[in-house]
C-alpha cells in the first residue's frame, strides 16, 4: 500500500499559493484494508475514506469510464492493480495531476510542473470532454490564478467549447453550477470566471442573462467603457478588490440585467432598466437555487441602485422609504451590503475606478441616525398608532437635519 498527496495541495505547494485541504490517493489497497486500519468510509460513488485522526480524505486509486450524461454519468473501477498514473490521467488539468509521496518526491507523468512554470491551464487527456463540470472548474481556476498570469490553453478552450455545444452543460444540476459559481465569485479576480465561460460559449448557456449584456451600449458620458457586459465585469472586479461578501458580489453581477432588455430605439439610454431587471434577476436566482438572503439583496440592488447614486438629491422622506424597503431597523447589515454594491457599480467604469463615492457614508450615517431614534424618546402622552407615526416623522426630520448639516440642500427628488 502506497499513499500520495495529490491535487490542489501539491499544486499550490509548488506554486507558493496558500492551501488548507489535503487529499490523498492510496495505491495497492482494498477498502477492507483501510477499514481495518480505522479509516472511515464516506464515498457514495467510489471508495473515499477519512483518516481516523486528521480526517483528511483518502481515496483508493481508480479509473473511470463515461456511461451516461452529466456530472454523475461515470462508472468507476478500483482495485489494488490500478496505478498512480492510471488515477492521475483521469484528472482535469495537468497542474492537478501531480502527486507527492511522504518523502517529498514528486510524481508528474503528465508534465504539470511545466505547465505551472508556463502558467497554462491544460487538460490532461481528451477524457476532459466527458465531464461538463470541468468547464466551470477550469473557469474557476482561471479566476483563482489570474493574478499569477495563468491562461487557458487554446486546445483546452476548444474542448470546453465542444462540451458547451454538445448540450452536456444542461445536465449539470443547479446545485453544482451555483457551488462552482459561488466559489469563483469569492476569488480575487471573479470576473475572469465569466470571461472564460464566455470565451467557450458556456456563458450563454448557463448565464444567458449576463451574456446578453455584451454588445449593449450605454451613454459614454456616464459609462466611458460603453459596453454593459464590460461594465458589469468592471463592477464585479471592484467588489473583489474591496473584499466584499458573496452576497454583495452576486448582487453586483446581476444589478444591470435589465439593460439587456432595453428596446433598441431607446439605446444608449436605459430608462426603467431597474424595473426591467427584476424578472431576469429572479429567473437567475430561481434557476440556480440561490440562497434567499443572496437573492433578496440582489433584487434590492437591482431595483434601488439609482436611488443610492442620487441619495444627495432625494427628499428626506424618500430616503427614509428607501431605508424602510431595505429593512433598516431589523437588518442594518443589508443596508451596508446594499451601499457596498452600489459603490462598486459607481466605480466599475473606465477611468472612474478610484472616484470618491460619498453617498455610501451618507446613507450609513443616515442609517445610524434613524436607528438611534426609539419609541422611548417620544413624549409619554403619545399612545397607540400615534407612536409609529411620530417615529416616522422624527426619523424623516433627523434625515433632513443631517442632510442640511452636511450641506446637501437640493430637494429635486
mmCIF file of C-alpha atoms in Angstrom:
data_model
loop_
_atom_site.group_PDB
_atom_site.id
_atom_site.type_symbol
_atom_site.label_atom_id
_atom_site.label_comp_id
_atom_site.label_asym_id
_atom_site.label_seq_id
_atom_site.Cartn_x
_atom_site.Cartn_y
_atom_site.Cartn_z
ATOM 1 C CA UNK A 1 0.000 0.000 0.000
ATOM 2 C CA UNK A 2 1.404 3.393 -1.074
ATOM 3 C CA UNK A 3 -0.033 6.789 -0.184
ATOM 4 C CA UNK A 4 0.419 10.011 -2.167
ATOM 5 C CA UNK A 5 -0.646 13.601 -1.585
ATOM 6 C CA UNK A 6 -2.445 14.701 -4.762
ATOM 7 C CA UNK A 7 -4.291 17.528 -6.428
ATOM 8 C CA UNK A 8 -4.659 21.011 -5.045
ATOM 9 C CA UNK A 9 -2.294 20.678 -2.094
ATOM 10 C CA UNK A 10 0.609 19.640 -4.339
ATOM 11 C CA UNK A 11 -0.250 22.226 -6.989
ATOM 12 C CA UNK A 12 -0.482 25.105 -4.521
ATOM 13 C CA UNK A 13 2.593 23.978 -2.601
ATOM 14 C CA UNK A 14 4.634 24.113 -5.819
ATOM 15 C CA UNK A 15 3.056 27.436 -6.761
ATOM 16 C CA UNK A 16 3.509 29.020 -3.336
ATOM 17 C CA UNK A 17 -0.248 29.588 -3.087
ATOM 18 C CA UNK A 18 -1.971 29.089 0.300
ATOM 19 C CA UNK A 19 -3.977 25.884 0.715
ATOM 20 C CA UNK A 20 -5.925 24.214 3.510
ATOM 21 C CA UNK A 21 -7.317 20.894 2.332
ATOM 22 C CA UNK A 22 -5.197 17.823 1.739
ATOM 23 C CA UNK A 23 -6.344 14.935 -0.425
ATOM 24 C CA UNK A 24 -4.572 11.606 -0.732
ATOM 25 C CA UNK A 25 -4.729 8.698 -3.142
ATOM 26 C CA UNK A 26 -3.992 5.171 -1.969
ATOM 27 C CA UNK A 27 -2.435 2.710 -4.430
ATOM 28 C CA UNK A 28 -2.354 -1.056 -3.947
ATOM 29 C CA UNK A 29 -5.026 -1.342 -1.228
ATOM 30 C CA UNK A 30 -8.583 -2.578 -0.765
ATOM 31 C CA UNK A 31 -11.443 -0.968 1.161
ATOM 32 C CA UNK A 32 -11.201 -3.744 3.738
ATOM 33 C CA UNK A 33 -7.544 -2.941 4.446
ATOM 34 C CA UNK A 34 -8.296 0.742 5.074
ATOM 35 C CA UNK A 35 -11.285 -0.023 7.287
ATOM 36 C CA UNK A 36 -9.119 -2.451 9.297
ATOM 37 C CA UNK A 37 -6.713 0.448 9.943
ATOM 38 C CA UNK A 38 -9.505 2.652 11.297
ATOM 39 C CA UNK A 39 -10.328 4.682 8.195
ATOM 40 C CA UNK A 40 -13.995 5.665 7.937
ATOM 41 C CA UNK A 41 -15.738 5.158 4.555
ATOM 42 C CA UNK A 42 -17.681 8.202 3.285
ATOM 43 C CA UNK A 43 -17.777 7.893 -0.528
ATOM 44 C CA UNK A 44 -21.058 7.034 -2.203
ATOM 45 C CA UNK A 45 -19.906 6.694 -5.816
ATOM 46 C CA UNK A 46 -16.406 5.368 -5.136
ATOM 47 C CA UNK A 47 -14.317 4.397 -2.097
ATOM 48 C CA UNK A 48 -13.269 7.501 -0.156
ATOM 49 C CA UNK A 49 -12.184 7.301 3.475
ATOM 50 C CA UNK A 50 -11.481 9.737 6.295
ATOM 51 C CA UNK A 51 -8.233 9.359 8.205
ATOM 52 C CA UNK A 52 -9.031 8.274 11.797
ATOM 53 C CA UNK A 53 -7.089 11.229 13.272
ATOM 54 C CA UNK A 54 -6.606 14.038 10.732
ATOM 55 C CA UNK A 55 -9.965 13.481 8.964
ATOM 56 C CA UNK A 56 -8.208 14.155 5.633
ATOM 57 C CA UNK A 57 -9.693 12.352 2.622
ATOM 58 C CA UNK A 58 -8.013 9.211 1.290
ATOM 59 C CA UNK A 59 -9.379 7.811 -1.980
ATOM 60 C CA UNK A 60 -8.471 4.479 -3.499
ATOM 61 C CA UNK A 61 -6.746 4.842 -6.869
ATOM 62 C CA UNK A 62 -9.393 4.476 -9.545
ATOM 63 C CA UNK A 63 -10.172 4.662 -13.236
ATOM 64 C CA UNK A 64 -13.421 5.929 -14.689
ATOM 65 C CA UNK A 65 -15.454 5.453 -17.844
ATOM 66 C CA UNK A 66 -18.218 7.619 -19.275
ATOM 67 C CA UNK A 67 -21.529 5.765 -19.051
ATOM 68 C CA UNK A 68 -24.199 8.464 -19.249
ATOM 69 C CA UNK A 69 -24.891 12.198 -19.304
ATOM 70 C CA UNK A 70 -23.692 14.886 -16.971
ATOM 71 C CA UNK A 71 -21.512 15.036 -13.912
ATOM 72 C CA UNK A 72 -22.711 11.720 -12.471
ATOM 73 C CA UNK A 73 -22.604 9.728 -15.709
ATOM 74 C CA UNK A 74 -19.490 7.696 -14.875
ATOM 75 C CA UNK A 75 -18.566 4.157 -13.878
ATOM 76 C CA UNK A 76 -15.606 3.801 -11.525
ATOM 77 C CA UNK A 77 -13.200 0.917 -11.099
ATOM 78 C CA UNK A 78 -10.937 0.439 -8.100
ATOM 79 C CA UNK A 79 -8.514 -2.401 -7.442
ATOM 80 C CA UNK A 80 -5.017 -2.832 -5.983
ATOM 81 C CA UNK A 81 -3.776 -3.124 -9.578
ATOM 82 C CA UNK A 82 -4.795 0.460 -10.504
ATOM 83 C CA UNK A 83 -1.577 2.508 -10.763
ATOM 84 C CA UNK A 84 -0.870 6.087 -9.729
ATOM 85 C CA UNK A 85 -0.582 7.040 -13.417
ATOM 86 C CA UNK A 86 -3.996 5.447 -14.089
ATOM 87 C CA UNK A 87 -5.515 7.564 -11.328
ATOM 88 C CA UNK A 88 -3.831 10.826 -12.329
ATOM 89 C CA UNK A 89 -4.777 10.635 -16.018
ATOM 90 C CA UNK A 90 -8.495 10.886 -15.203
ATOM 91 C CA UNK A 91 -7.988 14.304 -13.548
ATOM 92 C CA UNK A 92 -8.978 17.532 -15.259
ATOM 93 C CA UNK A 93 -5.815 19.645 -15.587
ATOM 94 C CA UNK A 94 -2.137 18.749 -15.730
ATOM 95 C CA UNK A 95 -1.438 21.029 -12.758
ATOM 96 C CA UNK A 96 -3.929 18.937 -10.763
ATOM 97 C CA UNK A 97 -2.365 15.630 -11.861
ATOM 98 C CA UNK A 98 0.798 15.857 -9.763
ATOM 99 C CA UNK A 99 1.440 13.629 -6.733
ATOM 100 C CA UNK A 100 3.925 13.709 -3.853
ATOM 101 C CA UNK A 101 4.997 10.892 -1.547
ATOM 102 C CA UNK A 102 5.834 11.121 2.158
ATOM 103 C CA UNK A 103 9.477 11.875 1.351
ATOM 104 C CA UNK A 104 8.597 14.858 -0.844
ATOM 105 C CA UNK A 105 9.309 13.075 -4.131
ATOM 106 C CA UNK A 106 7.224 14.456 -6.999
ATOM 107 C CA UNK A 107 5.391 12.222 -9.489
ATOM 108 C CA UNK A 108 4.402 14.183 -12.570
ATOM 109 C CA UNK A 109 3.643 11.852 -15.500
ATOM 110 C CA UNK A 110 1.667 14.489 -17.449
ATOM 111 C CA UNK A 111 4.049 17.464 -17.207
ATOM 112 C CA UNK A 112 2.020 19.514 -14.750
ATOM 113 C CA UNK A 113 5.135 21.216 -13.393
ATOM 114 C CA UNK A 114 5.988 22.508 -16.859
ATOM 115 C CA UNK A 115 2.514 23.995 -17.199
ATOM 116 C CA UNK A 116 2.819 25.521 -13.733
ATOM 117 C CA UNK A 117 6.029 27.271 -14.812
ATOM 118 C CA UNK A 118 4.495 28.362 -18.116
ATOM 119 C CA UNK A 119 1.278 29.420 -16.350
ATOM 120 C CA UNK A 120 -1.009 27.323 -18.521
ATOM 121 C CA UNK A 121 -4.250 25.555 -17.608
ATOM 122 C CA UNK A 122 -4.215 22.491 -19.861
ATOM 123 C CA UNK A 123 -6.352 19.339 -19.864
ATOM 124 C CA UNK A 124 -4.654 16.026 -19.075
ATOM 125 C CA UNK A 125 -6.408 13.939 -21.719
ATOM 126 C CA UNK A 126 -9.318 14.019 -24.149
ATOM 127 C CA UNK A 127 -11.413 12.402 -21.401
ATOM 128 C CA UNK A 128 -11.714 16.002 -20.145
ATOM 129 C CA UNK A 129 -14.595 16.459 -22.590
ATOM 130 C CA UNK A 130 -16.611 13.735 -20.855
ATOM 131 C CA UNK A 131 -17.339 15.810 -17.754
ATOM 132 C CA UNK A 132 -19.289 19.088 -18.199
ATOM 133 C CA UNK A 133 -18.439 20.250 -14.682
ATOM 134 C CA UNK A 134 -14.847 20.696 -15.822
ATOM 135 C CA UNK A 135 -15.849 23.714 -17.903
ATOM 136 C CA UNK A 136 -16.799 25.520 -14.686
ATOM 137 C CA UNK A 137 -13.765 24.213 -12.799
ATOM 138 C CA UNK A 138 -11.319 25.463 -15.423
ATOM 139 C CA UNK A 139 -13.012 28.870 -15.446
ATOM 140 C CA UNK A 140 -12.780 28.966 -11.643
ATOM 141 C CA UNK A 141 -9.091 28.026 -11.691
ATOM 142 C CA UNK A 142 -8.524 30.763 -14.281
ATOM 143 C CA UNK A 143 -10.086 33.244 -11.839
ATOM 144 C CA UNK A 144 -8.070 31.923 -8.909
ATOM 145 C CA UNK A 145 -4.711 32.048 -10.655
ATOM 146 C CA UNK A 146 -5.278 35.132 -12.824
ATOM 147 C CA UNK A 147 -3.029 37.135 -10.501
ATOM 148 C CA UNK A 148 -0.173 34.736 -11.357
ATOM 149 C CA UNK A 149 -0.727 35.286 -15.072
ATOM 150 C CA UNK A 150 -2.349 31.932 -15.888
ATOM 151 C CA UNK A 151 -4.374 31.450 -19.054
ATOM 152 C CA UNK A 152 -6.308 28.533 -20.538
ATOM 153 C CA UNK A 153 -4.581 26.562 -23.316
ATOM 154 C CA UNK A 154 -6.229 27.018 -26.716
ATOM 155 C CA UNK A 155 -6.763 23.279 -27.130
ATOM 156 C CA UNK A 156 -8.487 23.180 -23.724
ATOM 157 C CA UNK A 157 -10.768 26.071 -24.682
ATOM 158 C CA UNK A 158 -11.630 24.065 -27.809
ATOM 159 C CA UNK A 159 -12.680 21.072 -25.674
ATOM 160 C CA UNK A 160 -14.682 23.391 -23.399
ATOM 161 C CA UNK A 161 -16.426 24.781 -26.478
ATOM 162 C CA UNK A 162 -17.120 21.228 -27.631
ATOM 163 C CA UNK A 163 -18.756 20.491 -24.275
ATOM 164 C CA UNK A 164 -20.816 23.681 -24.451
ATOM 165 C CA UNK A 165 -22.059 22.822 -27.944
ATOM 166 C CA UNK A 166 -22.829 19.194 -27.058
ATOM 167 C CA UNK A 167 -25.689 20.040 -24.693
ATOM 168 C CA UNK A 168 -23.873 18.367 -21.789
ATOM 169 C CA UNK A 169 -23.858 21.581 -19.715
ATOM 170 C CA UNK A 170 -27.643 21.353 -19.389
ATOM 171 C CA UNK A 171 -27.126 18.106 -17.479
ATOM 172 C CA UNK A 172 -25.395 19.945 -14.637
ATOM 173 C CA UNK A 173 -27.561 20.345 -11.555
ATOM 174 C CA UNK A 174 -28.413 23.805 -10.275
ATOM 175 C CA UNK A 175 -26.593 22.999 -7.035
ATOM 176 C CA UNK A 176 -23.334 22.190 -8.851
ATOM 177 C CA UNK A 177 -23.479 25.303 -11.027
ATOM 178 C CA UNK A 178 -24.184 27.529 -8.037
ATOM 179 C CA UNK A 179 -21.498 25.886 -5.900
ATOM 180 C CA UNK A 180 -18.796 26.424 -8.532
ATOM 181 C CA UNK A 181 -20.037 29.947 -9.279
ATOM 182 C CA UNK A 182 -20.177 30.924 -5.603
ATOM 183 C CA UNK A 183 -16.600 29.697 -5.139
ATOM 184 C CA UNK A 184 -15.500 31.576 -8.250
ATOM 185 C CA UNK A 185 -17.198 34.771 -7.057
ATOM 186 C CA UNK A 186 -15.040 34.690 -3.928
ATOM 187 C CA UNK A 187 -11.806 34.639 -5.913
ATOM 188 C CA UNK A 188 -9.839 37.879 -6.257
ATOM 189 C CA UNK A 189 -10.488 38.010 -9.998
ATOM 190 C CA UNK A 190 -14.014 36.606 -10.213
ATOM 191 C CA UNK A 191 -14.629 38.452 -13.481
ATOM 192 C CA UNK A 192 -12.193 36.063 -15.204
ATOM 193 C CA UNK A 193 -14.550 33.147 -14.438
ATOM 194 C CA UNK A 194 -17.315 34.705 -16.508
ATOM 195 C CA UNK A 195 -14.937 35.890 -19.227
ATOM 196 C CA UNK A 196 -13.567 32.349 -19.681
ATOM 197 C CA UNK A 197 -17.085 30.910 -19.783
ATOM 198 C CA UNK A 198 -17.958 33.466 -22.447
ATOM 199 C CA UNK A 199 -14.856 32.599 -24.482
ATOM 200 C CA UNK A 200 -16.005 28.985 -24.895
ATOM 201 C CA UNK A 201 -19.715 29.645 -25.381
ATOM 202 C CA UNK A 202 -20.749 28.385 -21.936
ATOM 203 C CA UNK A 203 -21.898 31.766 -20.585
ATOM 204 C CA UNK A 204 -24.848 31.999 -22.989
ATOM 205 C CA UNK A 205 -25.959 28.528 -21.896
ATOM 206 C CA UNK A 206 -25.517 28.793 -18.132
ATOM 207 C CA UNK A 207 -25.942 32.568 -17.675
ATOM 208 C CA UNK A 208 -27.795 33.844 -20.759
ATOM 209 C CA UNK A 209 -28.920 36.946 -18.865
ATOM 210 C CA UNK A 210 -25.292 38.008 -18.292
ATOM 211 C CA UNK A 211 -24.175 37.024 -21.788
ATOM 212 C CA UNK A 212 -26.941 39.239 -23.222
ATOM 213 C CA UNK A 213 -25.316 42.338 -21.684
ATOM 214 C CA UNK A 214 -22.325 42.154 -24.013
ATOM 215 C CA UNK A 215 -22.657 44.434 -27.019
ATOM 216 C CA UNK A 216 -25.373 46.554 -25.393
ATOM 217 C CA UNK A 217 -24.219 50.211 -25.428
ATOM 218 C CA UNK A 218 -24.536 52.812 -22.688
ATOM 219 C CA UNK A 219 -24.168 56.583 -22.785
ATOM 220 C CA UNK A 220 -20.417 57.300 -22.982
ATOM 221 C CA UNK A 221 -20.643 60.432 -20.828
ATOM 222 C CA UNK A 222 -21.690 58.209 -17.905
ATOM 223 C CA UNK A 223 -20.043 54.964 -18.998
ATOM 224 C CA UNK A 224 -16.777 55.548 -20.895
ATOM 225 C CA UNK A 225 -16.413 51.762 -21.230
ATOM 226 C CA UNK A 226 -19.772 51.834 -23.127
ATOM 227 C CA UNK A 227 -20.449 48.066 -23.199
ATOM 228 C CA UNK A 228 -22.846 46.812 -20.474
ATOM 229 C CA UNK A 229 -21.051 43.472 -20.192
ATOM 230 C CA UNK A 230 -17.691 45.148 -19.671
ATOM 231 C CA UNK A 231 -19.224 47.499 -17.081
ATOM 232 C CA UNK A 232 -20.644 44.504 -15.177
ATOM 233 C CA UNK A 233 -17.244 42.795 -15.067
ATOM 234 C CA UNK A 234 -15.517 46.041 -14.015
ATOM 235 C CA UNK A 235 -18.055 46.479 -11.216
ATOM 236 C CA UNK A 236 -17.550 42.889 -10.094
ATOM 237 C CA UNK A 237 -13.798 43.445 -10.001
ATOM 238 C CA UNK A 238 -14.384 46.429 -7.705
ATOM 239 C CA UNK A 239 -16.273 44.141 -5.305
ATOM 240 C CA UNK A 240 -13.414 41.635 -5.393
ATOM 241 C CA UNK A 241 -10.811 44.334 -4.845
ATOM 242 C CA UNK A 242 -12.699 45.582 -1.780
ATOM 243 C CA UNK A 243 -13.052 42.042 -0.382
ATOM 244 C CA UNK A 244 -16.834 42.243 -0.160
ATOM 245 C CA UNK A 245 -19.106 39.306 0.707
ATOM 246 C CA UNK A 246 -20.551 36.719 -1.674
ATOM 247 C CA UNK A 247 -23.962 38.407 -1.422
ATOM 248 C CA UNK A 248 -22.525 41.754 -2.489
ATOM 249 C CA UNK A 249 -20.523 40.231 -5.342
ATOM 250 C CA UNK A 250 -23.542 38.384 -6.706
ATOM 251 C CA UNK A 251 -25.724 41.488 -6.411
ATOM 252 C CA UNK A 252 -23.129 43.456 -8.391
ATOM 253 C CA UNK A 253 -23.014 40.700 -11.016
ATOM 254 C CA UNK A 254 -26.758 40.913 -11.733
ATOM 255 C CA UNK A 255 -27.534 44.559 -10.909
ATOM 256 C CA UNK A 256 -27.870 45.683 -14.550
ATOM 257 C CA UNK A 257 -29.563 42.675 -16.172
ATOM 258 C CA UNK A 258 -32.451 44.927 -17.168
ATOM 259 C CA UNK A 259 -30.221 46.817 -19.616
ATOM 260 C CA UNK A 260 -30.219 43.802 -21.933
ATOM 261 C CA UNK A 261 -33.996 44.280 -22.240
ATOM 262 C CA UNK A 262 -33.918 47.958 -23.233
ATOM 263 C CA UNK A 263 -35.784 48.499 -26.544
ATOM 264 C CA UNK A 264 -33.321 49.139 -29.363
ATOM 265 C CA UNK A 265 -34.874 52.504 -30.242
ATOM 266 C CA UNK A 266 -34.140 53.773 -26.709
ATOM 267 C CA UNK A 267 -30.414 52.920 -26.739
ATOM 268 C CA UNK A 268 -27.956 54.010 -25.460
ATOM 269 C CA UNK A 269 -30.294 55.270 -22.724
ATOM 270 C CA UNK A 270 -31.684 52.710 -20.296
ATOM 271 C CA UNK A 271 -34.851 54.203 -18.874
ATOM 272 C CA UNK A 272 -36.604 51.869 -16.393
ATOM 273 C CA UNK A 273 -33.773 49.301 -16.540
ATOM 274 C CA UNK A 274 -34.091 48.769 -12.773
ATOM 275 C CA UNK A 275 -37.710 47.597 -13.099
ATOM 276 C CA UNK A 276 -36.915 45.558 -16.211
ATOM 277 C CA UNK A 277 -34.144 43.817 -14.293
ATOM 278 C CA UNK A 278 -36.410 42.315 -11.634
ATOM 279 C CA UNK A 279 -37.633 39.457 -13.876
ATOM 280 C CA UNK A 280 -34.197 38.268 -15.116
ATOM 281 C CA UNK A 281 -32.623 38.566 -11.643
ATOM 282 C CA UNK A 282 -35.469 36.478 -10.252
ATOM 283 C CA UNK A 283 -35.032 33.964 -13.083
ATOM 284 C CA UNK A 284 -31.301 33.543 -12.435
ATOM 285 C CA UNK A 285 -31.824 33.152 -8.688
ATOM 286 C CA UNK A 286 -34.632 30.644 -9.052
ATOM 287 C CA UNK A 287 -32.869 28.617 -11.743
ATOM 288 C CA UNK A 288 -29.663 28.298 -9.700
ATOM 289 C CA UNK A 289 -31.489 27.994 -6.364
ATOM 290 C CA UNK A 290 -29.553 30.936 -4.997
ATOM 291 C CA UNK A 291 -29.869 31.276 -1.182
ATOM 292 C CA UNK A 292 -32.734 33.509 -0.054
ATOM 293 C CA UNK A 293 -30.628 36.239 1.537
ATOM 294 C CA UNK A 294 -28.416 36.425 -1.544
ATOM 295 C CA UNK A 295 -31.472 36.725 -3.779
ATOM 296 C CA UNK A 296 -33.093 39.405 -1.617
ATOM 297 C CA UNK A 297 -30.035 41.647 -1.719
ATOM 298 C CA UNK A 298 -29.640 41.114 -5.480
ATOM 299 C CA UNK A 299 -33.237 42.188 -6.089
ATOM 300 C CA UNK A 300 -32.864 45.219 -3.810
ATOM 301 C CA UNK A 301 -29.690 46.378 -5.572
ATOM 302 C CA UNK A 302 -31.237 45.814 -8.999
ATOM 303 C CA UNK A 303 -34.338 47.827 -8.118
ATOM 304 C CA UNK A 304 -32.855 50.600 -5.977
ATOM 305 C CA UNK A 305 -29.239 51.254 -7.040
ATOM 306 C CA UNK A 306 -30.031 54.501 -8.863
ATOM 307 C CA UNK A 307 -31.586 55.890 -5.683
ATOM 308 C CA UNK A 308 -28.324 55.263 -3.870
ATOM 309 C CA UNK A 309 -26.439 57.172 -6.563
ATOM 310 C CA UNK A 310 -28.992 60.003 -6.260
ATOM 311 C CA UNK A 311 -29.018 59.993 -2.455
ATOM 312 C CA UNK A 312 -27.979 63.649 -2.069
ATOM 313 C CA UNK A 313 -30.838 64.899 -4.228
ATOM 314 C CA UNK A 314 -33.573 62.766 -2.658
ATOM 315 C CA UNK A 315 -36.042 64.258 -0.225
ATOM 316 C CA UNK A 316 -35.683 63.090 3.370
ATOM 317 C CA UNK A 317 -38.943 61.143 3.122
ATOM 318 C CA UNK A 318 -37.742 59.357 0.003
ATOM 319 C CA UNK A 319 -34.504 58.355 1.726
ATOM 320 C CA UNK A 320 -36.498 57.034 4.692
ATOM 321 C CA UNK A 321 -38.736 54.930 2.451
ATOM 322 C CA UNK A 322 -35.669 53.529 0.668
ATOM 323 C CA UNK A 323 -34.169 52.507 4.001
ATOM 324 C CA UNK A 324 -37.508 51.044 5.070
ATOM 325 C CA UNK A 325 -37.608 48.849 1.965
ATOM 326 C CA UNK A 326 -34.111 47.680 2.864
ATOM 327 C CA UNK A 327 -35.388 46.721 6.352
ATOM 328 C CA UNK A 328 -33.070 49.188 8.073
ATOM 329 C CA UNK A 329 -34.469 48.694 11.598
ATOM 330 C CA UNK A 330 -34.151 44.910 11.641
ATOM 331 C CA UNK A 331 -31.340 44.304 9.153
ATOM 332 C CA UNK A 332 -28.757 47.096 9.146
ATOM 333 C CA UNK A 333 -26.267 44.680 7.576
ATOM 334 C CA UNK A 334 -28.419 44.614 4.438
ATOM 335 C CA UNK A 335 -28.186 48.395 4.139
ATOM 336 C CA UNK A 336 -24.397 48.141 4.443
ATOM 337 C CA UNK A 337 -24.264 45.436 1.771
ATOM 338 C CA UNK A 338 -26.588 47.450 -0.489
ATOM 339 C CA UNK A 339 -24.380 50.530 -0.213
ATOM 340 C CA UNK A 340 -21.259 48.459 -0.958
ATOM 341 C CA UNK A 341 -22.816 47.017 -4.116
ATOM 342 C CA UNK A 342 -23.884 50.474 -5.321
ATOM 343 C CA UNK A 343 -20.380 51.801 -4.693
ATOM 344 C CA UNK A 344 -18.982 49.018 -6.925
ATOM 345 C CA UNK A 345 -21.445 49.962 -9.651
ATOM 346 C CA UNK A 346 -20.362 53.601 -9.466
ATOM 347 C CA UNK A 347 -16.669 52.722 -9.638
ATOM 348 C CA UNK A 348 -16.966 49.972 -12.240
ATOM 349 C CA UNK A 349 -16.466 52.490 -15.043
ATOM 350 C CA UNK A 350 -13.472 53.196 -17.231
ATOM 351 C CA UNK A 351 -11.285 55.860 -15.646
ATOM 352 C CA UNK A 352 -13.556 56.227 -12.605
ATOM 353 C CA UNK A 353 -12.304 53.257 -10.589
ATOM 354 C CA UNK A 354 -10.875 55.456 -7.821
ATOM 355 C CA UNK A 355 -13.630 58.060 -7.827
ATOM 356 C CA UNK A 356 -14.987 59.080 -4.416
ATOM 357 C CA UNK A 357 -18.467 57.810 -3.567
ATOM 358 C CA UNK A 358 -19.630 59.935 -0.594
ATOM 359 C CA UNK A 359 -23.192 58.644 -0.982
ATOM 360 C CA UNK A 360 -22.055 55.479 0.785
ATOM 361 C CA UNK A 361 -21.033 57.185 4.012
ATOM 362 C CA UNK A 362 -24.049 59.496 3.844
ATOM 363 C CA UNK A 363 -26.515 56.602 3.756
ATOM 364 C CA UNK A 364 -24.632 54.775 6.514
ATOM 365 C CA UNK A 365 -24.745 57.924 8.667
ATOM 366 C CA UNK A 366 -28.465 58.256 7.950
ATOM 367 C CA UNK A 367 -28.946 54.609 8.903
ATOM 368 C CA UNK A 368 -27.264 55.131 12.278
ATOM 369 C CA UNK A 369 -29.329 58.251 12.883
ATOM 370 C CA UNK A 370 -32.740 56.680 12.188
ATOM 371 C CA UNK A 371 -31.858 53.552 14.156
ATOM 372 C CA UNK A 372 -30.965 55.661 17.178
ATOM 373 C CA UNK A 373 -34.493 57.104 17.411
ATOM 374 C CA UNK A 374 -36.571 54.919 19.730
ATOM 375 C CA UNK A 375 -40.129 54.946 20.973
ATOM 376 C CA UNK A 376 -38.763 55.639 24.463
ATOM 377 C CA UNK A 377 -37.556 59.032 23.186
ATOM 378 C CA UNK A 378 -41.117 60.193 22.448
ATOM 379 C CA UNK A 379 -43.298 62.215 24.856
ATOM 380 C CA UNK A 380 -45.123 59.992 27.317
ATOM 381 C CA UNK A 381 -48.534 61.187 26.168
ATOM 382 C CA UNK A 382 -48.052 59.725 22.679
ATOM 383 C CA UNK A 383 -50.052 56.480 22.592
ATOM 384 C CA UNK A 384 -51.099 53.662 20.249
ATOM 385 C CA UNK A 385 -50.886 54.201 16.477
ATOM 386 C CA UNK A 386 -49.545 57.698 17.042
ATOM 387 C CA UNK A 387 -46.263 56.206 18.244
ATOM 388 C CA UNK A 388 -45.467 54.728 14.837
ATOM 389 C CA UNK A 389 -46.495 57.887 13.003
ATOM 390 C CA UNK A 390 -44.390 60.098 15.238
ATOM 391 C CA UNK A 391 -41.374 57.780 14.947
ATOM 392 C CA UNK A 392 -41.547 58.079 11.170
ATOM 393 C CA UNK A 393 -41.877 61.848 11.451
ATOM 394 C CA UNK A 394 -38.898 62.093 13.814
ATOM 395 C CA UNK A 395 -36.762 59.900 11.559
ATOM 396 C CA UNK A 396 -37.566 61.936 8.459
ATOM 397 C CA UNK A 397 -36.807 65.139 10.367
ATOM 398 C CA UNK A 398 -33.497 63.658 11.517
ATOM 399 C CA UNK A 399 -32.574 62.786 7.916
ATOM 400 C CA UNK A 400 -33.420 66.304 6.762
ATOM 401 C CA UNK A 401 -31.363 67.798 9.592
ATOM 402 C CA UNK A 402 -28.372 65.564 8.824
ATOM 403 C CA UNK A 403 -28.598 66.399 5.135
ATOM 404 C CA UNK A 404 -28.643 70.122 5.946
ATOM 405 C CA UNK A 405 -25.684 69.708 8.276
ATOM 406 C CA UNK A 406 -23.693 68.078 5.508
ATOM 407 C CA UNK A 407 -24.615 70.825 3.055
ATOM 408 C CA UNK A 408 -26.884 68.874 0.695
ATOM 409 C CA UNK A 409 -29.846 71.207 0.258
ATOM 410 C CA UNK A 410 -31.293 70.078 -3.060
ATOM 411 C CA UNK A 411 -34.778 68.539 -2.953
ATOM 412 C CA UNK A 412 -35.165 67.623 -6.584
ATOM 413 C CA UNK A 413 -36.144 64.002 -5.994
#
